[in-house]
């Protein structure tokens, strides 16, 4: 388990060359015509053909050997607690395991599994500020964890949101996991959060574990959070007619999670697609939770939606990268000059019947991961968790 320093020391120039397929993360153009990426000091500086880009002075050269490069995957819904430990299933090293599943960025939906979690206003604010700081300082394997997501309680006033924002808190935990479970109160507090630049999400569907409650379509639509958290339930989903009402009744993000109802995820995908609203669909795992942790959860969602949802695989990857980055204003998630050099390098799994990586995912297989890169630094090589990739990238020069 590597607890890397988040930044490289000194100037760096990464060249990834001989890319067989370059996935952009952008719905409007999911495949790029390029075989080389250059990143300097952690940011993408050039994308193109090897002969056309400046590779002089590279400090690291990755020979992709014809494999697929995509933006590092983003898990829009995790419940971290402290460092790389989760008390929910009493597991350590789960974040590092996710990195081996291609996840380079995580968004907290609330640090709700903290033993003895404070529910009083001063205590919950302190915990949110602490979590934001702690997860930005300690990044297991280099994974970027956006945490510090307080769960709102009825006693909160506008000044509390202003204070949280001033202290660096940028997220709310799932509305509904605390004392606020009614539409009008949720709407008022979500409005305060938005006013101070704090993004919000909500627990959608039946109770997840003893102690949480039902949040139905009326509460979801009235609360008007930026993201409709696990619209496919966490795990118990709302009836299809309510899911349709939410899709049609607002323009907010529609989050599908691995720890949810898979049939409802496919129903939501179909509905959003019919509406021409695929850009609203983002992916998460909602882990750690009762269903455990899923290092390959985001890849499994991509494969599920592509195979059973009949979504071209290059589009399915956008739901786990560019869509989330845009909705959550992250500087990663897209292969674009100026963005963070966060990549996952993959190939078709050995012995998949697919013709290539995209076809194998459309058949329902998972890709094999050969390397992850965060901020232009190679973080992992062959994944210990995915099926082995057919071809592997390698570091050929420093
Ligand atoms: Zn939830």
mmCIF file of C-alpha atoms and ligand atoms in Angstrom:
data_model
loop_
_atom_site.group_PDB
_atom_site.id
_atom_site.type_symbol
_atom_site.label_atom_id
_atom_site.label_comp_id
_atom_site.label_asym_id
_atom_site.label_seq_id
_atom_site.Cartn_x
_atom_site.Cartn_y
_atom_site.Cartn_z
ATOM 1 C CA UNK A 1 0.000 0.000 0.000
ATOM 2 C CA UNK A 2 1.728 3.118 -1.229
ATOM 3 C CA UNK A 3 1.047 6.448 0.425
ATOM 4 C CA UNK A 4 2.757 8.601 -2.159
ATOM 5 C CA UNK A 5 3.368 12.252 -1.881
ATOM 6 C CA UNK A 6 0.801 13.795 -4.252
ATOM 7 C CA UNK A 7 3.253 15.864 -6.249
ATOM 8 C CA UNK A 8 6.417 15.082 -8.158
ATOM 9 C CA UNK A 9 9.604 16.749 -7.025
ATOM 10 C CA UNK A 10 11.077 18.945 -9.735
ATOM 11 C CA UNK A 11 9.953 19.415 -13.322
ATOM 12 C CA UNK A 12 8.673 16.334 -15.162
ATOM 13 C CA UNK A 13 7.777 15.496 -18.727
ATOM 14 C CA UNK A 14 5.809 12.349 -19.479
ATOM 15 C CA UNK A 15 5.403 10.930 -22.973
ATOM 16 C CA UNK A 16 2.904 8.131 -23.624
ATOM 17 C CA UNK A 17 3.470 6.858 -27.154
ATOM 18 C CA UNK A 18 2.186 4.185 -29.514
ATOM 19 C CA UNK A 19 -1.352 4.403 -28.125
ATOM 20 C CA UNK A 20 -3.614 2.040 -30.086
ATOM 21 C CA UNK A 21 -6.889 3.681 -29.081
ATOM 22 C CA UNK A 22 -7.330 6.995 -27.289
ATOM 23 C CA UNK A 23 -10.631 7.519 -25.459
ATOM 24 C CA UNK A 24 -11.312 11.195 -24.725
ATOM 25 C CA UNK A 25 -14.010 10.932 -22.037
ATOM 26 C CA UNK A 26 -16.104 13.440 -24.032
ATOM 27 C CA UNK A 27 -19.524 12.285 -25.285
ATOM 28 C CA UNK A 28 -19.365 14.553 -28.328
ATOM 29 C CA UNK A 29 -16.128 12.941 -29.572
ATOM 30 C CA UNK A 30 -15.307 9.849 -27.539
ATOM 31 C CA UNK A 31 -12.389 8.646 -29.703
ATOM 32 C CA UNK A 32 -9.412 10.856 -30.563
ATOM 33 C CA UNK A 33 -7.225 10.446 -33.624
ATOM 34 C CA UNK A 34 -3.849 10.448 -31.861
ATOM 35 C CA UNK A 35 -1.180 8.022 -30.705
ATOM 36 C CA UNK A 36 0.833 10.183 -28.305
ATOM 37 C CA UNK A 37 0.168 12.275 -25.198
ATOM 38 C CA UNK A 38 2.693 14.627 -23.625
ATOM 39 C CA UNK A 39 2.261 15.899 -20.068
ATOM 40 C CA UNK A 40 4.481 18.409 -18.327
ATOM 41 C CA UNK A 41 4.471 18.872 -14.561
ATOM 42 C CA UNK A 42 1.283 16.827 -14.266
ATOM 43 C CA UNK A 43 -0.782 18.591 -16.954
ATOM 44 C CA UNK A 44 -1.483 17.487 -20.529
ATOM 45 C CA UNK A 45 0.434 19.731 -22.940
ATOM 46 C CA UNK A 46 0.059 17.923 -26.288
ATOM 47 C CA UNK A 47 -2.083 15.238 -27.938
ATOM 48 C CA UNK A 48 -1.308 14.079 -31.446
ATOM 49 C CA UNK A 49 0.832 11.906 -33.704
ATOM 50 C CA UNK A 50 4.313 11.092 -32.426
ATOM 51 C CA UNK A 51 5.987 12.862 -35.360
ATOM 52 C CA UNK A 52 4.012 16.057 -34.707
ATOM 53 C CA UNK A 53 4.519 16.526 -30.961
ATOM 54 C CA UNK A 54 7.565 17.671 -29.010
ATOM 55 C CA UNK A 55 8.890 14.769 -26.935
ATOM 56 C CA UNK A 56 12.322 16.322 -26.287
ATOM 57 C CA UNK A 57 13.520 16.143 -22.694
ATOM 58 C CA UNK A 58 11.060 13.505 -21.537
ATOM 59 C CA UNK A 59 11.674 12.394 -17.955
ATOM 60 C CA UNK A 60 9.410 9.327 -18.343
ATOM 61 C CA UNK A 61 8.486 7.514 -21.563
ATOM 62 C CA UNK A 62 5.653 5.001 -21.542
ATOM 63 C CA UNK A 63 5.485 2.679 -24.558
ATOM 64 C CA UNK A 64 1.777 1.846 -24.765
ATOM 65 C CA UNK A 65 2.326 -1.065 -27.172
ATOM 66 C CA UNK A 66 -0.950 -0.440 -28.990
ATOM 67 C CA UNK A 67 -3.130 -0.515 -25.867
ATOM 68 C CA UNK A 68 -6.009 1.828 -24.976
ATOM 69 C CA UNK A 69 -5.548 5.020 -22.979
ATOM 70 C CA UNK A 70 -8.524 6.648 -21.250
ATOM 71 C CA UNK A 71 -8.889 9.355 -18.611
ATOM 72 C CA UNK A 72 -8.535 7.924 -15.102
ATOM 73 C CA UNK A 73 -11.933 6.725 -13.904
ATOM 74 C CA UNK A 74 -13.938 8.850 -11.440
ATOM 75 C CA UNK A 75 -16.063 7.280 -8.729
ATOM 76 C CA UNK A 76 -18.778 9.832 -8.063
ATOM 77 C CA UNK A 77 -20.019 8.187 -4.862
ATOM 78 C CA UNK A 78 -17.812 6.786 -2.112
ATOM 79 C CA UNK A 79 -18.007 6.798 1.688
ATOM 80 C CA UNK A 80 -14.446 7.183 2.973
ATOM 81 C CA UNK A 81 -13.724 7.479 6.683
ATOM 82 C CA UNK A 82 -10.067 7.700 7.650
ATOM 83 C CA UNK A 83 -7.048 7.166 5.447
ATOM 84 C CA UNK A 84 -7.233 3.875 3.593
ATOM 85 C CA UNK A 85 -9.379 2.156 6.235
ATOM 86 C CA UNK A 86 -13.110 1.555 6.216
ATOM 87 C CA UNK A 87 -14.873 0.391 9.359
ATOM 88 C CA UNK A 88 -17.987 -0.642 7.411
ATOM 89 C CA UNK A 89 -16.365 -3.917 6.372
ATOM 90 C CA UNK A 90 -13.291 -3.415 8.532
ATOM 91 C CA UNK A 91 -11.001 -3.321 5.549
ATOM 92 C CA UNK A 92 -7.728 -1.561 4.939
ATOM 93 C CA UNK A 93 -6.210 -0.706 1.582
ATOM 94 C CA UNK A 94 -9.550 -0.345 -0.232
ATOM 95 C CA UNK A 95 -8.616 2.934 -1.969
ATOM 96 C CA UNK A 96 -5.359 1.466 -3.265
ATOM 97 C CA UNK A 97 -7.397 -1.496 -4.539
ATOM 98 C CA UNK A 98 -9.686 0.899 -6.435
ATOM 99 C CA UNK A 99 -6.643 2.431 -8.088
ATOM 100 C CA UNK A 100 -5.914 -1.055 -9.394
ATOM 101 C CA UNK A 101 -9.440 -0.865 -10.846
ATOM 102 C CA UNK A 102 -8.570 2.302 -12.757
ATOM 103 C CA UNK A 103 -10.110 4.830 -10.331
ATOM 104 C CA UNK A 104 -7.926 7.920 -9.954
ATOM 105 C CA UNK A 105 -10.489 10.320 -8.443
ATOM 106 C CA UNK A 106 -13.190 9.758 -5.812
ATOM 107 C CA UNK A 107 -16.001 11.995 -4.568
ATOM 108 C CA UNK A 108 -17.284 11.547 -1.035
ATOM 109 C CA UNK A 109 -21.042 11.369 -0.532
ATOM 110 C CA UNK A 110 -20.478 11.758 3.202
ATOM 111 C CA UNK A 111 -18.129 10.270 5.782
ATOM 112 C CA UNK A 112 -21.126 8.564 7.334
ATOM 113 C CA UNK A 113 -19.399 5.417 8.551
ATOM 114 C CA UNK A 114 -17.168 7.280 11.005
ATOM 115 C CA UNK A 115 -17.558 5.526 14.356
ATOM 116 C CA UNK A 116 -19.237 7.949 16.765
ATOM 117 C CA UNK A 117 -20.015 10.425 13.998
ATOM 118 C CA UNK A 118 -21.106 13.717 15.596
ATOM 119 C CA UNK A 119 -24.616 14.928 14.755
ATOM 120 C CA UNK A 120 -24.513 18.287 16.525
ATOM 121 C CA UNK A 121 -23.822 21.250 14.270
ATOM 122 C CA UNK A 122 -20.408 22.208 15.665
ATOM 123 C CA UNK A 123 -19.293 18.578 15.618
ATOM 124 C CA UNK A 124 -20.455 17.818 12.077
ATOM 125 C CA UNK A 125 -18.814 20.978 10.744
ATOM 126 C CA UNK A 126 -15.557 20.105 12.480
ATOM 127 C CA UNK A 127 -15.633 16.594 11.065
ATOM 128 C CA UNK A 128 -16.277 17.828 7.522
ATOM 129 C CA UNK A 129 -13.370 20.268 7.670
ATOM 130 C CA UNK A 130 -11.128 17.585 9.142
ATOM 131 C CA UNK A 131 -12.075 15.050 6.418
ATOM 132 C CA UNK A 132 -11.502 17.593 3.642
ATOM 133 C CA UNK A 133 -8.029 18.374 4.964
ATOM 134 C CA UNK A 134 -7.036 14.821 5.838
ATOM 135 C CA UNK A 135 -7.957 13.301 2.475
ATOM 136 C CA UNK A 136 -6.260 16.045 0.540
ATOM 137 C CA UNK A 137 -3.069 15.544 2.531
ATOM 138 C CA UNK A 138 -3.002 11.741 2.445
ATOM 139 C CA UNK A 139 -3.713 10.317 -0.993
ATOM 140 C CA UNK A 140 -3.416 6.530 -0.970
ATOM 141 C CA UNK A 141 -1.553 5.568 -4.142
ATOM 142 C CA UNK A 142 -1.976 9.153 -5.344
ATOM 143 C CA UNK A 143 -5.776 8.835 -5.714
ATOM 144 C CA UNK A 144 -7.516 12.221 -5.499
ATOM 145 C CA UNK A 145 -10.219 12.052 -2.838
ATOM 146 C CA UNK A 146 -12.646 14.949 -2.649
ATOM 147 C CA UNK A 147 -13.975 14.486 0.876
ATOM 148 C CA UNK A 148 -15.387 16.565 3.680
ATOM 149 C CA UNK A 149 -19.070 16.169 2.865
ATOM 150 C CA UNK A 150 -21.227 17.011 5.885
ATOM 151 C CA UNK A 151 -24.641 15.412 6.326
ATOM 152 C CA UNK A 152 -27.150 18.174 7.031
ATOM 153 C CA UNK A 153 -29.151 18.360 10.251
ATOM 154 C CA UNK A 154 -32.279 20.399 11.042
ATOM 155 C CA UNK A 155 -30.510 22.764 13.435
ATOM 156 C CA UNK A 156 -28.238 24.212 10.720
ATOM 157 C CA UNK A 157 -28.554 27.877 9.698
ATOM 158 C CA UNK A 158 -27.279 29.766 6.650
ATOM 159 C CA UNK A 159 -24.190 30.975 8.509
ATOM 160 C CA UNK A 160 -23.072 27.340 8.925
ATOM 161 C CA UNK A 161 -22.872 26.856 5.154
ATOM 162 C CA UNK A 162 -21.011 30.103 4.719
ATOM 163 C CA UNK A 163 -18.532 29.032 7.372
ATOM 164 C CA UNK A 164 -18.071 25.554 5.845
ATOM 165 C CA UNK A 165 -17.445 27.033 2.413
ATOM 166 C CA UNK A 166 -14.943 29.534 3.788
ATOM 167 C CA UNK A 167 -13.099 26.636 5.416
ATOM 168 C CA UNK A 168 -12.753 24.787 2.089
ATOM 169 C CA UNK A 169 -15.746 22.426 2.175
ATOM 170 C CA UNK A 170 -17.111 21.980 -1.352
ATOM 171 C CA UNK A 171 -19.573 19.095 -1.005
ATOM 172 C CA UNK A 172 -22.628 18.048 0.966
ATOM 173 C CA UNK A 173 -23.054 14.432 1.974
ATOM 174 C CA UNK A 174 -26.199 12.606 0.899
ATOM 175 C CA UNK A 175 -29.218 14.594 2.024
ATOM 176 C CA UNK A 176 -31.484 12.192 3.898
ATOM 177 C CA UNK A 177 -28.786 10.344 5.818
ATOM 178 C CA UNK A 178 -29.100 12.852 8.645
ATOM 179 C CA UNK A 179 -32.078 14.424 10.367
ATOM 180 C CA UNK A 180 -33.270 16.369 7.304
ATOM 181 C CA UNK A 181 -35.615 14.094 5.364
ATOM 182 C CA UNK A 182 -38.348 16.509 4.230
ATOM 183 C CA UNK A 183 -38.428 18.431 0.955
ATOM 184 C CA UNK A 184 -38.856 22.016 2.208
ATOM 185 C CA UNK A 185 -35.992 21.888 4.741
ATOM 186 C CA UNK A 186 -33.729 20.090 2.279
ATOM 187 C CA UNK A 187 -34.484 22.644 -0.422
ATOM 188 C CA UNK A 188 -33.721 25.569 1.866
ATOM 189 C CA UNK A 189 -30.353 24.115 2.973
ATOM 190 C CA UNK A 190 -29.369 22.932 -0.522
ATOM 191 C CA UNK A 191 -30.025 26.510 -1.647
ATOM 192 C CA UNK A 192 -27.729 27.878 1.062
ATOM 193 C CA UNK A 193 -25.060 25.352 0.085
ATOM 194 C CA UNK A 194 -25.332 26.340 -3.581
ATOM 195 C CA UNK A 195 -25.146 30.023 -2.721
ATOM 196 C CA UNK A 196 -21.699 29.439 -1.172
ATOM 197 C CA UNK A 197 -20.416 27.079 -3.883
ATOM 198 C CA UNK A 198 -21.052 23.776 -2.095
ATOM 199 C CA UNK A 199 -22.311 20.992 -4.392
ATOM 200 C CA UNK A 200 -25.077 18.722 -3.118
ATOM 201 C CA UNK A 201 -26.357 15.192 -3.545
ATOM 202 C CA UNK A 202 -29.246 13.200 -2.072
ATOM 203 C CA UNK A 203 -29.923 9.625 -1.028
ATOM 204 C CA UNK A 204 -32.587 8.378 -3.462
ATOM 205 C CA UNK A 205 -34.754 5.333 -2.732
ATOM 206 C CA UNK A 206 -35.371 3.092 0.258
ATOM 207 C CA UNK A 207 -33.232 2.990 3.399
ATOM 208 C CA UNK A 208 -29.688 1.700 2.837
ATOM 209 C CA UNK A 209 -28.973 0.425 6.328
ATOM 210 C CA UNK A 210 -30.943 0.532 9.583
ATOM 211 C CA UNK A 211 -31.165 4.195 10.574
ATOM 212 C CA UNK A 212 -31.495 5.718 7.108
ATOM 213 C CA UNK A 213 -34.911 6.408 5.551
ATOM 214 C CA UNK A 214 -36.957 6.471 2.343
ATOM 215 C CA UNK A 215 -36.399 9.397 0.008
ATOM 216 C CA UNK A 216 -39.008 9.378 -2.757
ATOM 217 C CA UNK A 217 -39.396 11.393 -5.961
ATOM 218 C CA UNK A 218 -41.275 14.250 -4.280
ATOM 219 C CA UNK A 219 -38.456 14.873 -1.814
ATOM 220 C CA UNK A 220 -35.797 14.474 -4.529
ATOM 221 C CA UNK A 221 -37.481 16.975 -6.841
ATOM 222 C CA UNK A 222 -38.204 19.454 -4.080
ATOM 223 C CA UNK A 223 -34.695 19.264 -2.573
ATOM 224 C CA UNK A 224 -33.246 19.979 -6.039
ATOM 225 C CA UNK A 225 -29.702 18.796 -5.253
ATOM 226 C CA UNK A 226 -27.043 19.136 -7.968
ATOM 227 C CA UNK A 227 -26.775 15.361 -8.250
ATOM 228 C CA UNK A 228 -29.596 12.850 -7.784
ATOM 229 C CA UNK A 229 -27.488 10.415 -5.763
ATOM 230 C CA UNK A 230 -27.898 6.748 -6.694
ATOM 231 C CA UNK A 231 -31.117 7.188 -8.642
ATOM 232 C CA UNK A 232 -31.002 3.376 -8.992
ATOM 233 C CA UNK A 233 -31.220 2.984 -5.197
ATOM 234 C CA UNK A 234 -28.652 2.297 -2.572
ATOM 235 C CA UNK A 235 -29.677 -0.560 -2.733
ATOM 236 C CA UNK A 236 -33.515 -0.309 -2.840
ATOM 237 C CA UNK A 237 -34.653 1.644 -5.898
ATOM 238 C CA UNK A 238 -37.801 3.717 -6.355
ATOM 239 C CA UNK A 239 -40.451 2.322 -8.727
ATOM 240 C CA UNK A 240 -39.753 2.954 -12.418
ATOM 241 C CA UNK A 241 -42.499 5.574 -12.741
ATOM 242 C CA UNK A 242 -40.859 7.630 -9.984
ATOM 243 C CA UNK A 243 -37.433 7.285 -11.610
ATOM 244 C CA UNK A 244 -38.928 8.548 -14.858
ATOM 245 C CA UNK A 245 -40.534 11.478 -13.010
ATOM 246 C CA UNK A 246 -37.155 12.469 -11.574
ATOM 247 C CA UNK A 247 -35.421 12.206 -14.980
ATOM 248 C CA UNK A 248 -38.114 14.348 -16.582
ATOM 249 C CA UNK A 249 -38.750 16.654 -13.635
ATOM 250 C CA UNK A 250 -35.283 18.155 -13.268
ATOM 251 C CA UNK A 251 -32.053 18.725 -15.186
ATOM 252 C CA UNK A 252 -29.724 17.550 -12.413
ATOM 253 C CA UNK A 253 -27.116 14.782 -12.519
ATOM 254 C CA UNK A 254 -28.390 11.204 -12.616
ATOM 255 C CA UNK A 255 -25.995 9.001 -10.695
ATOM 256 C CA UNK A 256 -25.962 5.225 -11.200
ATOM 257 C CA UNK A 257 -24.124 3.129 -8.616
ATOM 258 C CA UNK A 258 -22.772 -0.384 -8.427
ATOM 259 C CA UNK A 259 -24.303 -0.909 -4.972
ATOM 260 C CA UNK A 260 -27.726 -0.144 -6.401
ATOM 261 C CA UNK A 261 -30.418 -1.947 -8.353
ATOM 262 C CA UNK A 262 -28.930 -2.917 -11.707
ATOM 263 C CA UNK A 263 -32.264 -3.237 -13.493
ATOM 264 C CA UNK A 264 -33.170 0.278 -12.354
ATOM 265 C CA UNK A 265 -29.786 1.522 -13.576
ATOM 266 C CA UNK A 266 -30.585 0.161 -17.042
ATOM 267 C CA UNK A 267 -34.067 1.720 -16.881
ATOM 268 C CA UNK A 268 -32.551 5.120 -15.981
ATOM 269 C CA UNK A 269 -29.996 4.827 -18.769
ATOM 270 C CA UNK A 270 -32.726 4.084 -21.320
ATOM 271 C CA UNK A 271 -34.846 6.977 -20.065
ATOM 272 C CA UNK A 272 -31.976 9.483 -20.133
ATOM 273 C CA UNK A 273 -30.979 8.295 -23.589
ATOM 274 C CA UNK A 274 -34.500 8.689 -24.964
ATOM 275 C CA UNK A 275 -34.496 12.217 -23.568
ATOM 276 C CA UNK A 276 -31.144 12.983 -25.223
ATOM 277 C CA UNK A 277 -29.744 13.592 -21.733
ATOM 278 C CA UNK A 278 -26.831 11.140 -21.596
ATOM 279 C CA UNK A 279 -24.560 13.963 -20.396
ATOM 280 C CA UNK A 280 -26.461 13.887 -17.080
ATOM 281 C CA UNK A 281 -25.540 10.265 -16.343
ATOM 282 C CA UNK A 282 -22.546 9.660 -14.052
ATOM 283 C CA UNK A 283 -21.248 6.552 -12.276
ATOM 284 C CA UNK A 284 -20.287 5.619 -8.742
ATOM 285 C CA UNK A 285 -19.946 2.573 -6.549
ATOM 286 C CA UNK A 286 -21.561 3.800 -3.265
ATOM 287 C CA UNK A 287 -18.873 1.848 -1.465
ATOM 288 C CA UNK A 288 -17.718 0.946 1.102
ATOM 289 C CA UNK A 289 -21.186 -0.101 2.177
ATOM 290 C CA UNK A 290 -23.187 -3.152 3.100
ATOM 291 C CA UNK A 291 -22.291 -4.768 -0.218
ATOM 292 C CA UNK A 292 -18.610 -4.333 0.534
ATOM 293 C CA UNK A 293 -16.023 -2.542 -1.544
ATOM 294 C CA UNK A 294 -15.709 -3.000 -5.297
ATOM 295 C CA UNK A 295 -12.251 -2.240 -6.668
ATOM 296 C CA UNK A 296 -13.604 -3.022 -10.137
ATOM 297 C CA UNK A 297 -17.018 -1.444 -9.509
ATOM 298 C CA UNK A 298 -16.693 1.414 -11.994
ATOM 299 C CA UNK A 299 -15.364 -0.913 -14.710
ATOM 300 C CA UNK A 300 -18.235 -3.286 -13.959
ATOM 301 C CA UNK A 301 -20.766 -0.450 -14.353
ATOM 302 C CA UNK A 302 -19.194 0.520 -17.687
ATOM 303 C CA UNK A 303 -19.408 -3.083 -18.837
ATOM 304 C CA UNK A 304 -22.977 -3.545 -17.514
ATOM 305 C CA UNK A 305 -24.307 -0.413 -19.204
ATOM 306 C CA UNK A 306 -22.460 -1.154 -22.427
ATOM 307 C CA UNK A 307 -23.460 -4.808 -22.716
ATOM 308 C CA UNK A 308 -26.992 -4.948 -21.292
ATOM 309 C CA UNK A 309 -27.740 -1.269 -21.983
ATOM 310 C CA UNK A 310 -26.462 -1.559 -25.554
ATOM 311 C CA UNK A 311 -24.333 1.536 -25.175
ATOM 312 C CA UNK A 312 -21.181 1.762 -27.314
ATOM 313 C CA UNK A 313 -18.270 1.113 -24.937
ATOM 314 C CA UNK A 314 -16.495 4.366 -25.817
ATOM 315 C CA UNK A 315 -19.667 6.206 -24.715
ATOM 316 C CA UNK A 316 -19.981 4.138 -21.536
ATOM 317 C CA UNK A 317 -16.464 5.222 -20.519
ATOM 318 C CA UNK A 318 -17.568 8.882 -20.825
ATOM 319 C CA UNK A 319 -20.114 8.312 -18.053
ATOM 320 C CA UNK A 320 -17.244 7.342 -15.735
ATOM 321 C CA UNK A 321 -14.900 10.159 -16.768
ATOM 322 C CA UNK A 322 -15.820 13.322 -18.699
ATOM 323 C CA UNK A 323 -19.469 13.488 -17.620
ATOM 324 C CA UNK A 324 -18.512 13.408 -13.942
ATOM 325 C CA UNK A 325 -15.617 15.824 -14.406
ATOM 326 C CA UNK A 326 -17.843 18.366 -16.114
ATOM 327 C CA UNK A 327 -20.698 18.033 -13.655
ATOM 328 C CA UNK A 328 -18.387 18.330 -10.676
ATOM 329 C CA UNK A 329 -16.010 20.906 -12.193
ATOM 330 C CA UNK A 330 -12.912 18.712 -11.876
ATOM 331 C CA UNK A 331 -9.744 19.364 -13.868
ATOM 332 C CA UNK A 332 -9.350 15.657 -14.767
ATOM 333 C CA UNK A 333 -11.619 13.189 -16.616
ATOM 334 C CA UNK A 334 -10.990 14.394 -20.173
ATOM 335 C CA UNK A 335 -8.035 14.027 -22.539
ATOM 336 C CA UNK A 336 -7.586 17.727 -23.249
ATOM 337 C CA UNK A 337 -4.613 20.071 -23.165
ATOM 338 C CA UNK A 338 -4.462 21.760 -19.758
ATOM 339 C CA UNK A 339 -6.217 18.948 -17.881
ATOM 340 C CA UNK A 340 -4.583 16.764 -15.233
ATOM 341 C CA UNK A 341 -2.548 13.900 -16.671
ATOM 342 C CA UNK A 342 -4.618 11.184 -14.997
ATOM 343 C CA UNK A 343 -4.845 8.088 -17.186
ATOM 344 C CA UNK A 344 -5.769 4.439 -17.137
ATOM 345 C CA UNK A 345 -4.073 2.225 -19.715
ATOM 346 C CA UNK A 346 -5.999 -0.920 -20.623
ATOM 347 C CA UNK A 347 -6.262 -3.732 -23.118
ATOM 348 C CA UNK A 348 -8.767 -6.463 -23.844
ATOM 349 C CA UNK A 349 -8.601 -9.159 -21.153
ATOM 350 C CA UNK A 350 -6.786 -12.327 -22.163
ATOM 351 C CA UNK A 351 -9.126 -14.840 -23.829
ATOM 352 C CA UNK A 352 -12.072 -12.446 -24.141
ATOM 353 C CA UNK A 353 -13.949 -13.363 -27.336
ATOM 354 C CA UNK A 354 -14.061 -9.667 -28.290
ATOM 355 C CA UNK A 355 -12.363 -8.403 -31.433
ATOM 356 C CA UNK A 356 -10.790 -5.499 -29.497
ATOM 357 C CA UNK A 357 -11.130 -3.716 -26.174
ATOM 358 C CA UNK A 358 -14.357 -1.880 -27.025
ATOM 359 C CA UNK A 359 -15.981 -4.990 -28.453
ATOM 360 C CA UNK A 360 -14.982 -7.042 -25.393
ATOM 361 C CA UNK A 361 -16.643 -4.496 -23.072
ATOM 362 C CA UNK A 362 -19.767 -4.523 -25.251
ATOM 363 C CA UNK A 363 -19.810 -8.310 -24.805
ATOM 364 C CA UNK A 364 -19.841 -7.760 -21.022
ATOM 365 C CA UNK A 365 -16.190 -8.482 -20.235
ATOM 366 C CA UNK A 366 -13.961 -6.263 -18.133
ATOM 367 C CA UNK A 367 -10.781 -4.820 -19.612
ATOM 368 C CA UNK A 368 -7.380 -5.651 -18.132
ATOM 369 C CA UNK A 369 -5.548 -2.666 -16.672
ATOM 370 C CA UNK A 370 -1.856 -2.342 -17.409
ATOM 371 C CA UNK A 371 -1.015 0.996 -15.817
ATOM 372 C CA UNK A 372 -2.433 3.983 -13.964
ATOM 373 C CA UNK A 373 -0.998 7.487 -14.065
ATOM 374 C CA UNK A 374 -1.979 10.406 -11.812
ATOM 375 C CA UNK A 375 -0.613 13.936 -12.238
ATOM 376 C CA UNK A 376 1.756 12.607 -14.880
ATOM 377 C CA UNK A 377 3.324 10.068 -12.495
ATOM 378 C CA UNK A 378 3.063 6.297 -13.040
ATOM 379 C CA UNK A 379 1.275 4.981 -9.943
ATOM 380 C CA UNK A 380 0.651 1.308 -10.706
ATOM 381 C CA UNK A 381 1.659 -1.105 -13.429
ATOM 382 C CA UNK A 382 -0.154 -4.385 -14.157
ATOM 383 C CA UNK A 383 -3.312 -4.416 -12.034
ATOM 384 C CA UNK A 384 -3.483 -6.981 -9.265
ATOM 385 C CA UNK A 385 -7.279 -6.923 -9.504
ATOM 386 C CA UNK A 386 -8.419 -6.977 -13.143
ATOM 387 C CA UNK A 387 -8.191 -9.975 -15.431
ATOM 388 C CA UNK A 388 -4.758 -9.872 -17.116
ATOM 389 C CA UNK A 389 -4.582 -7.611 -20.154
ATOM 390 C CA UNK A 390 -3.566 -9.082 -23.519
ATOM 391 C CA UNK A 391 -0.878 -6.446 -24.082
ATOM 392 C CA UNK A 392 0.839 -4.307 -21.470
ATOM 393 C CA UNK A 393 2.366 -0.844 -21.581
ATOM 394 C CA UNK A 394 5.902 -0.474 -20.272
ATOM 395 C CA UNK A 395 8.186 2.238 -19.018
ATOM 396 C CA UNK A 396 10.998 2.395 -21.561
ATOM 397 C CA UNK A 397 12.895 5.491 -20.507
ATOM 398 C CA UNK A 398 13.463 7.985 -17.762
HETATM 399 ZN ZN1 LIG B 1 -27.260 6.513 -0.077
#
